[in-house]
Amino acid sequence: MMAAIPGYQTFAAFHAMPTFPKIVPIRQRFDAGHIDDVATATRRQLERLDLAAIVQPGASVAITAGSRGIDRIDAILKSIVDYFLRIGAEPFLVPAMGSHGGGTVPGQLAILAALGITEQSMGCPIRATMETDVVARAPEGFDVHIDRHACGADHVVVCGRVKPHTGFTGDIQSGLLKMMLTGLGKHNGARLYHQATVDYEFGQIVRSVAAEVLARCRVVAGVAIVENALGRAMHIEAVPPYQFEARERELLRLATEQMARLPFDSLDVLLVDEIGKDVSGTGMDTNVIGRKYNDHAASGDERPRIKRIVVRGLSTKTNGNGNGIGLAEFCVARVLSQIDLKTTQINAVTANHMGAGMLPPDLPTDEAALDAALNTIGLTPREQARVAWIKSTKELETLWVSEALLPDVASRDDVEVLEAAQVFPFGADGNLAWSK
């Protein structure tokens, strides 16, 4: 852990009485349509593919279980398991999460348990290993790795969420194809594939590896999930393997349309309660904070343009993985005590995004951190600063904004102001007394 830099404890002393803008709570109105019963929806989708005609009784079926905080993923996976049990197969789950959990079996099992995914709750074995088999040599010159248990199964089912990637663009981003790379590839594959994206386009690597996996690993189906702006599953679709790429292109467009965003084109400061791998692959979704190509500034036509980001904490489900902290300009000192540096570094190096794991200046309190951030935004008077305060980049329905941002939302019918302006609720210890 990095020790607090001498002098930061008295940062607020530069202002005998630091001034902060007043803030108001606002609510964004999103399309809240979602699936009430995800288990039934999943079962009906699998039945539509008539997999009983392909999967023989007694056949083993490996089902991917990822580390992302997908809405009700435990119920979705349980429904997949139950479907194959009903047709006489022998399903089991494999952790499919690259280097997450520190790249260890206990770490990955702990992540699944935190998501409600255990052998007891799923009613089937979880076969966890970091061992992989090399099944092919990609045309670009690297080995194609597959989880050893999945590679030995009679069939494989790929389950994952389709959404915009935090670092790559194109008509294929995060989804079933990527799950076959960095998910089933485990740490070995994830490291290689991210290295390959230095020399080749992401889309080329995805298509190249996915073609090899589909050709050699008996993938029988995919279960694709799209969430709405509130993080609720709004579309579940069982996809035959020959349609993976075509359907992902369509579902990515749907996911992009549904994605929650900040209702502003620019901010001086964004205050974030928590980051984590359950929130986004980069701790904070770069599509939300406008930093997909540059860790500390928007590029090209990216929006919003945010001058400074302050992080207050890690999510509990990230299990100490602080990946994404390097996208912030400041953090509160307690964040560093929550970070497992080894886990964070493994993830950052595996993803070939070292900057995401770098540690920003840490300030002793919320008040000192916000004060430091406001000191670095330029000539804008502090009380006129454009400040937004969110729970996480995954929870954007309700947020707090400074008065300077009210003109931006005054004419919008999808945003409502909830209360009158008030001062930041710092407690006597200099920390925020409550969260939203």
Coordinates of C-alpha atoms in Angstrom, one line a residue:
M1 CA 0.0 0.0 0.0
M2 CA 1.2 3.4 -0.9
A3 CA 1.6 5.6 2.2
A4 CA -0.1 9.0 2.2
I5 CA 2.2 11.6 0.8
P6 CA 3.5 14.0 3.5
G7 CA 1.6 17.3 3.4
Y8 CA -1.6 15.9 1.9
Q9 CA -3.1 15.6 5.4
T10 CA -3.1 19.4 5.5
F11 CA -4.2 20.0 1.9
A12 CA -7.4 21.6 3.0
A13 CA -5.4 24.1 5.0
F14 CA -4.8 26.0 1.7
H15 CA -8.3 27.2 2.2
A16 CA -9.1 28.2 5.8
M17 CA -12.8 27.7 5.0
P18 CA -13.0 25.6 1.7
T19 CA -15.9 26.5 -0.4
F20 CA -17.9 23.9 -2.3
P21 CA -20.8 24.3 -4.8
K22 CA -24.3 23.4 -3.5
I23 CA -25.8 20.2 -4.9
V24 CA -29.2 18.9 -5.8
P25 CA -30.5 15.4 -6.3
I26 CA -31.8 14.5 -9.8
R27 CA -33.3 11.4 -11.3
Q28 CA -32.9 10.2 -14.9
R29 CA -35.9 8.5 -16.4
F30 CA -34.8 5.4 -18.2
D31 CA -36.7 2.7 -20.0
A32 CA -37.3 0.3 -17.1
G33 CA -38.6 -2.6 -19.2
H34 CA -37.1 -5.9 -18.0
I35 CA -37.7 -9.6 -17.6
D36 CA -39.4 -10.5 -14.4
D37 CA -38.7 -14.2 -14.4
V38 CA -35.2 -14.8 -15.9
A39 CA -35.2 -18.5 -15.1
T40 CA -38.3 -19.2 -17.2
A41 CA -37.1 -16.9 -20.0
T42 CA -33.8 -18.8 -20.1
R43 CA -35.5 -22.2 -20.2
R44 CA -37.9 -21.2 -23.0
Q45 CA -35.0 -19.9 -25.1
L46 CA -33.0 -23.2 -24.7
E47 CA -36.1 -25.2 -25.5
R48 CA -36.5 -23.2 -28.7
L49 CA -33.1 -24.6 -29.9
D50 CA -34.2 -28.2 -29.2
L51 CA -30.9 -29.1 -27.8
A52 CA -32.2 -32.5 -26.7
A53 CA -31.8 -33.6 -30.4
I54 CA -28.0 -32.8 -30.1
V55 CA -27.0 -33.5 -26.5
Q56 CA -27.3 -37.2 -25.7
P57 CA -28.2 -38.6 -22.3
G58 CA -25.1 -38.8 -20.1
A59 CA -23.2 -36.2 -22.1
S60 CA -21.2 -33.7 -20.2
V61 CA -21.9 -30.1 -20.7
A62 CA -19.6 -27.3 -19.5
I63 CA -21.3 -24.0 -18.8
T64 CA -19.3 -20.8 -18.4
A65 CA -19.7 -18.8 -15.2
G66 CA -18.2 -15.3 -15.4
S67 CA -17.2 -12.8 -12.8
R68 CA -19.3 -9.8 -14.0
G69 CA -22.2 -8.6 -11.9
I70 CA -24.8 -9.6 -14.4
D71 CA -28.4 -9.2 -13.2
R72 CA -29.6 -12.4 -11.5
I73 CA -26.8 -14.5 -13.1
D74 CA -27.3 -17.1 -10.5
A75 CA -30.9 -17.7 -11.5
I76 CA -29.9 -17.7 -15.2
L77 CA -27.1 -20.3 -14.7
K78 CA -29.3 -22.4 -12.5
S79 CA -32.0 -22.5 -15.3
I80 CA -29.3 -23.6 -17.8
V81 CA -28.2 -26.3 -15.5
D82 CA -31.7 -27.5 -14.8
Y83 CA -32.5 -27.6 -18.5
F84 CA -29.6 -30.0 -19.2
L85 CA -30.4 -32.1 -16.2
R86 CA -34.0 -32.5 -17.5
I87 CA -32.8 -33.8 -20.9
G88 CA -30.5 -36.3 -19.1
A89 CA -27.2 -34.6 -19.6
E90 CA -24.5 -34.0 -16.9
P91 CA -23.9 -30.3 -16.7
F92 CA -21.1 -28.6 -14.7
L93 CA -19.9 -25.0 -14.4
V94 CA -16.5 -23.7 -15.2
P95 CA -15.2 -20.3 -13.9
A96 CA -14.7 -18.2 -17.1
M97 CA -13.0 -15.0 -16.0
G98 CA -9.5 -14.8 -17.2
S99 CA -7.2 -13.6 -14.5
H100 CA -9.8 -12.4 -12.0
G101 CA -9.6 -13.6 -8.5
G102 CA -5.9 -13.2 -8.5
G103 CA -5.6 -15.8 -11.2
T104 CA -6.2 -18.6 -8.6
V105 CA -8.8 -21.3 -8.2
P106 CA -9.8 -20.2 -4.7
G107 CA -10.0 -16.6 -5.8
Q108 CA -12.3 -17.5 -8.7
L109 CA -14.5 -19.7 -6.6
A110 CA -14.8 -16.9 -4.0
I111 CA -16.0 -14.6 -6.8
L112 CA -18.7 -17.1 -7.9
A113 CA -19.8 -17.6 -4.3
A114 CA -20.2 -13.9 -3.8
L115 CA -22.5 -14.0 -6.9
G116 CA -24.6 -16.8 -5.3
I117 CA -23.0 -19.4 -7.5
T118 CA -22.0 -22.5 -5.5
E119 CA -22.3 -26.3 -6.1
Q120 CA -25.1 -26.4 -3.6
S121 CA -27.1 -23.5 -5.2
M122 CA -26.6 -24.7 -8.7
G123 CA -27.2 -28.3 -8.1
C124 CA -24.2 -29.4 -10.2
P125 CA -20.4 -29.5 -9.9
I126 CA -18.1 -26.5 -10.4
R127 CA -14.9 -27.7 -12.0
A128 CA -12.4 -25.0 -11.4
T129 CA -8.8 -25.0 -12.7
M130 CA -6.4 -22.5 -14.1
E131 CA -5.0 -25.2 -16.4
T132 CA -5.7 -24.9 -20.2
D133 CA -5.3 -27.0 -23.3
V134 CA -3.9 -25.5 -26.4
V135 CA -6.3 -26.5 -29.2
A136 CA -4.9 -24.6 -32.1
R137 CA -2.5 -22.0 -33.4
A138 CA -4.1 -18.8 -34.5
P139 CA -3.2 -17.4 -37.9
E140 CA -1.6 -14.4 -36.1
G141 CA 0.9 -16.8 -34.5
F142 CA -0.2 -17.4 -31.0
D143 CA -1.7 -20.5 -29.2
V144 CA -5.4 -20.8 -28.6
H145 CA -6.1 -21.8 -25.0
I146 CA -9.3 -23.4 -23.6
D147 CA -10.1 -24.2 -20.0
R148 CA -9.1 -27.9 -19.5
H149 CA -12.4 -29.0 -18.1
A150 CA -14.4 -27.3 -20.9
C151 CA -12.0 -28.7 -23.5
G152 CA -12.7 -32.2 -22.3
A153 CA -16.5 -31.8 -22.1
D154 CA -18.8 -33.3 -24.7
H155 CA -20.5 -29.9 -25.2
V156 CA -19.9 -26.3 -24.1
V157 CA -22.5 -23.6 -23.4
V158 CA -21.3 -20.0 -23.4
C159 CA -23.2 -17.6 -21.2
G160 CA -22.5 -13.9 -21.1
R161 CA -23.7 -10.3 -21.3
V162 CA -23.5 -8.4 -24.5
K163 CA -22.4 -4.7 -24.0
P164 CA -20.0 -2.1 -25.3
H165 CA -16.4 -2.9 -24.4
T166 CA -14.4 -0.5 -22.2
G167 CA -11.4 -0.4 -24.4
F168 CA -12.3 -1.5 -27.9
T169 CA -14.7 -0.5 -30.6
G170 CA -16.3 -2.3 -33.6
D171 CA -19.4 -4.3 -34.3
I172 CA -18.2 -7.1 -31.9
Q173 CA -17.2 -6.0 -28.4
S174 CA -18.1 -7.7 -25.1
G175 CA -20.3 -10.8 -25.5
L176 CA -20.3 -14.5 -26.3
L177 CA -17.3 -14.4 -28.7
K178 CA -15.2 -12.5 -26.1
M179 CA -16.2 -15.0 -23.4
M180 CA -14.6 -17.8 -25.5
L181 CA -11.4 -15.8 -25.5
T182 CA -10.6 -14.2 -22.1
G183 CA -13.2 -16.2 -20.3
L184 CA -12.5 -19.8 -21.4
G185 CA -8.9 -18.9 -22.2
K186 CA -8.3 -18.4 -18.4
H187 CA -5.2 -16.4 -17.4
N188 CA -3.0 -18.0 -20.1
G189 CA -5.3 -17.1 -22.9
A190 CA -6.4 -13.7 -21.6
R191 CA -2.8 -12.6 -21.3
L192 CA -1.9 -13.8 -24.9
Y193 CA -5.0 -12.3 -26.5
H194 CA -4.5 -8.9 -24.9
Q195 CA -0.9 -9.0 -26.0
A196 CA -2.1 -9.7 -29.5
T197 CA -4.3 -6.6 -29.6
V198 CA -1.1 -4.5 -29.5
D199 CA -0.3 -5.8 -33.0
Y200 CA -3.7 -6.6 -34.4
E201 CA -7.2 -5.1 -34.3
F202 CA -9.4 -6.4 -31.5
G203 CA -12.1 -7.5 -33.9
Q204 CA -9.5 -9.6 -35.8
I205 CA -8.3 -11.3 -32.7
V206 CA -11.9 -12.0 -31.5
R207 CA -12.9 -13.5 -34.8
S208 CA -9.7 -15.5 -35.2
V209 CA -9.8 -17.2 -31.8
A210 CA -13.6 -17.7 -31.8
A211 CA -13.4 -19.5 -35.1
E212 CA -10.9 -21.9 -33.6
V213 CA -12.9 -22.5 -30.5
L214 CA -16.1 -23.0 -32.4
A215 CA -14.4 -25.5 -34.7
R216 CA -12.7 -27.5 -32.0
C217 CA -14.6 -27.3 -28.7
R218 CA -18.1 -28.6 -29.4
V219 CA -19.9 -25.4 -28.4
V220 CA -23.6 -26.3 -28.6
A221 CA -25.2 -22.9 -27.7
G222 CA -24.8 -19.5 -26.2
V223 CA -27.0 -17.6 -23.8
A224 CA -26.7 -13.9 -24.5
I225 CA -28.0 -11.3 -22.0
V226 CA -28.7 -7.6 -22.5
E227 CA -29.4 -5.3 -19.6
N228 CA -31.3 -2.1 -19.5
A229 CA -30.1 1.2 -18.2
L230 CA -31.0 0.2 -14.7
G231 CA -28.8 -2.9 -14.9
R232 CA -31.8 -5.3 -15.2
A233 CA -31.9 -8.1 -17.7
M234 CA -34.2 -7.0 -20.5
H235 CA -33.4 -9.6 -23.2
I236 CA -32.2 -13.2 -22.9
E237 CA -31.5 -15.2 -26.1
A238 CA -30.3 -18.7 -26.7
V239 CA -28.1 -18.6 -29.8
P240 CA -26.8 -21.5 -31.9
P241 CA -23.1 -21.3 -32.4
Y242 CA -23.3 -20.6 -36.1
Q243 CA -25.2 -17.4 -35.4
F244 CA -23.0 -16.0 -32.6
E245 CA -21.4 -13.3 -34.6
A246 CA -24.5 -12.2 -36.5
R247 CA -26.6 -12.0 -33.4
E248 CA -23.9 -10.3 -31.3
R249 CA -23.8 -7.5 -33.8
E250 CA -27.6 -6.9 -33.4
L251 CA -27.6 -7.3 -29.7
L252 CA -24.6 -4.9 -29.3
R253 CA -26.7 -2.2 -31.0
L254 CA -29.6 -2.9 -28.6
A255 CA -27.2 -2.8 -25.6
T256 CA -25.6 0.5 -26.8
E257 CA -29.1 2.1 -27.1
Q258 CA -30.1 0.9 -23.6
M259 CA -26.9 1.9 -21.9
A260 CA -27.2 4.5 -19.1
R261 CA -25.1 7.6 -19.4
L262 CA -24.4 10.8 -17.5
P263 CA -26.7 13.6 -18.8
F264 CA -23.9 16.1 -19.3
D265 CA -21.3 16.7 -22.0
S266 CA -18.7 18.1 -19.6
L267 CA -17.9 18.0 -15.9
D268 CA -15.2 19.6 -13.7
V269 CA -15.3 16.9 -11.1
L270 CA -17.0 13.5 -10.9
L271 CA -17.2 12.0 -7.4
V272 CA -17.6 8.2 -7.5
D273 CA -18.7 6.3 -4.4
E274 CA -17.3 2.9 -5.6
I275 CA -15.5 1.1 -8.4
G276 CA -15.1 -2.6 -8.9
K277 CA -14.9 -5.5 -11.4
D278 CA -18.6 -6.2 -10.7
V279 CA -19.3 -2.6 -12.0
S280 CA -17.1 -2.8 -15.1
G281 CA -14.1 -4.5 -16.4
T282 CA -12.2 -1.2 -15.8
G283 CA -13.8 -0.6 -12.4
M284 CA -15.5 2.5 -13.9
D285 CA -17.2 2.1 -17.3
T286 CA -15.1 4.1 -19.7
N287 CA -18.1 4.5 -22.0
V288 CA -19.8 6.4 -19.1
I289 CA -16.8 8.5 -18.1
G290 CA -15.6 9.3 -21.6
R291 CA -12.1 7.7 -21.2
K292 CA -12.1 4.7 -23.5
Y293 CA -8.9 5.6 -25.3
N294 CA -7.1 7.9 -22.7
D295 CA -7.1 7.2 -19.0
H296 CA -7.3 10.9 -18.0
A297 CA -9.1 12.7 -20.8
A298 CA -11.8 12.3 -23.4
S299 CA -10.5 11.7 -27.0
G300 CA -12.0 12.8 -30.2
D301 CA -15.8 13.0 -30.0
E302 CA -16.0 11.2 -26.7
R303 CA -18.4 12.6 -24.1
P304 CA -18.5 13.6 -21.4
R305 CA -15.3 15.5 -21.0
I306 CA -14.3 15.2 -17.3
K307 CA -11.4 17.1 -15.8
R308 CA -11.0 15.3 -12.5
I309 CA -12.4 12.0 -11.1
V310 CA -12.4 11.3 -7.3
V311 CA -13.0 7.7 -6.1
R312 CA -14.3 7.1 -2.6
G313 CA -14.2 3.3 -2.3
L314 CA -14.2 -0.2 -3.8
S315 CA -17.3 -2.3 -4.1
T316 CA -17.4 -5.3 -1.8
K317 CA -17.9 -7.8 -4.7
T318 CA -14.7 -6.7 -6.4
N319 CA -12.8 -8.7 -3.7
G320 CA -10.0 -6.2 -3.5
N321 CA -9.5 -5.8 -7.2
G322 CA -8.9 -2.1 -7.6
N323 CA -8.5 -2.2 -11.4
G324 CA -9.6 1.2 -12.7
I325 CA -8.3 3.2 -9.8
G326 CA -5.7 4.5 -12.2
L327 CA -8.4 6.3 -14.2
A328 CA -9.0 8.6 -11.3
E329 CA -7.0 11.8 -10.5
F330 CA -7.6 11.5 -6.8
C331 CA -8.9 9.0 -4.2
V332 CA -9.7 9.0 -0.5
A333 CA -7.0 7.2 1.5
R334 CA -9.3 4.5 2.7
V335 CA -9.5 3.2 -0.9
L336 CA -5.9 2.1 -0.7
S337 CA -6.5 0.0 2.3
Q338 CA -9.3 -1.8 0.4
I339 CA -7.1 -2.6 -2.6
D340 CA -5.4 -6.0 -3.0
L341 CA -2.4 -4.8 -4.9
K342 CA -1.3 -8.2 -6.1
T343 CA -4.7 -9.0 -7.5
T344 CA -5.0 -5.6 -9.1
Q345 CA -1.5 -5.8 -10.7
I346 CA -2.2 -9.3 -12.1
N347 CA -5.4 -8.1 -13.7
A348 CA -3.9 -4.9 -15.1
V349 CA -0.9 -6.7 -16.6
T350 CA -3.1 -9.5 -18.1
A351 CA -5.4 -6.9 -19.7
N352 CA -2.3 -5.0 -21.0
H353 CA -3.8 -1.9 -19.4
M354 CA -1.2 -1.1 -16.7
G355 CA -2.4 2.5 -16.2
A356 CA -5.7 1.1 -14.8
G357 CA -3.8 -0.2 -11.8
M358 CA -1.7 2.8 -11.0
L359 CA -2.4 4.6 -7.8
P360 CA -3.5 8.3 -7.8
P361 CA -2.8 10.8 -5.0
D362 CA -4.7 9.8 -1.9
L363 CA -6.3 12.4 0.4
P364 CA -7.3 11.7 4.0
T365 CA -11.0 12.5 3.8
D366 CA -13.8 13.1 1.3
E367 CA -13.6 16.8 1.9
A368 CA -9.9 17.0 1.3
A369 CA -10.2 14.9 -1.9
L370 CA -12.9 17.1 -3.3
D371 CA -11.0 20.2 -2.2
A372 CA -7.9 19.0 -4.0
A373 CA -9.9 18.2 -7.2
L374 CA -11.5 21.6 -7.3
N375 CA -8.1 23.2 -6.9
T376 CA -7.0 21.7 -10.2
I377 CA -9.9 22.5 -12.6
G378 CA -8.7 25.8 -13.8
L379 CA -10.1 29.3 -13.3
T380 CA -13.7 28.4 -12.7
P381 CA -14.8 29.7 -9.3
R382 CA -15.3 26.8 -7.0
E383 CA -18.9 27.6 -6.2
Q384 CA -19.6 27.5 -10.0
A385 CA -17.9 24.2 -10.6
R386 CA -19.7 21.5 -12.6
V387 CA -19.7 18.6 -10.2
A388 CA -21.6 15.3 -10.3
W389 CA -21.7 12.6 -7.5
I390 CA -22.7 9.1 -8.4
K391 CA -22.8 5.7 -6.7
S392 CA -21.0 3.9 -9.5
T393 CA -21.0 4.0 -13.3
K394 CA -23.5 1.2 -13.2
E395 CA -26.0 3.1 -11.1
L396 CA -26.9 6.4 -12.8
E397 CA -30.7 6.7 -12.2
T398 CA -30.2 9.0 -9.2
L399 CA -27.2 11.3 -8.8
W400 CA -26.3 14.6 -7.1
V401 CA -25.2 17.5 -9.2
S402 CA -24.0 21.0 -8.5
E403 CA -26.2 24.0 -9.3
A404 CA -24.1 24.9 -12.3
L405 CA -25.4 21.8 -14.1
L406 CA -29.1 22.6 -13.7
P407 CA -29.3 24.6 -16.9
D408 CA -28.1 21.5 -18.8
V409 CA -31.1 19.5 -17.6
A410 CA -33.8 22.2 -17.4
S411 CA -35.2 21.5 -20.9
R412 CA -35.0 17.8 -20.7
D413 CA -38.1 15.8 -20.0
D414 CA -36.1 12.7 -19.0
V415 CA -34.5 14.3 -16.0
E416 CA -36.3 15.6 -12.8
V417 CA -34.9 17.6 -9.9
L418 CA -35.9 16.0 -6.7
E419 CA -35.1 18.5 -3.9
A420 CA -33.8 22.0 -3.3
A421 CA -30.1 22.7 -3.3
Q422 CA -28.1 21.9 -0.2
V423 CA -24.5 21.9 1.0
F424 CA -22.3 18.9 0.7
P425 CA -23.1 16.8 3.8
F426 CA -19.6 16.5 5.2
G427 CA -19.5 15.2 8.8
A428 CA -17.2 16.5 11.5
D429 CA -14.6 14.0 10.4
G430 CA -14.5 15.5 6.9
N431 CA -16.2 12.6 5.3
L432 CA -19.6 12.5 3.6
A433 CA -22.2 11.6 6.1
W434 CA -24.4 9.6 3.8
S435 CA -24.6 8.2 0.3
K436 CA -27.5 8.4 -2.1

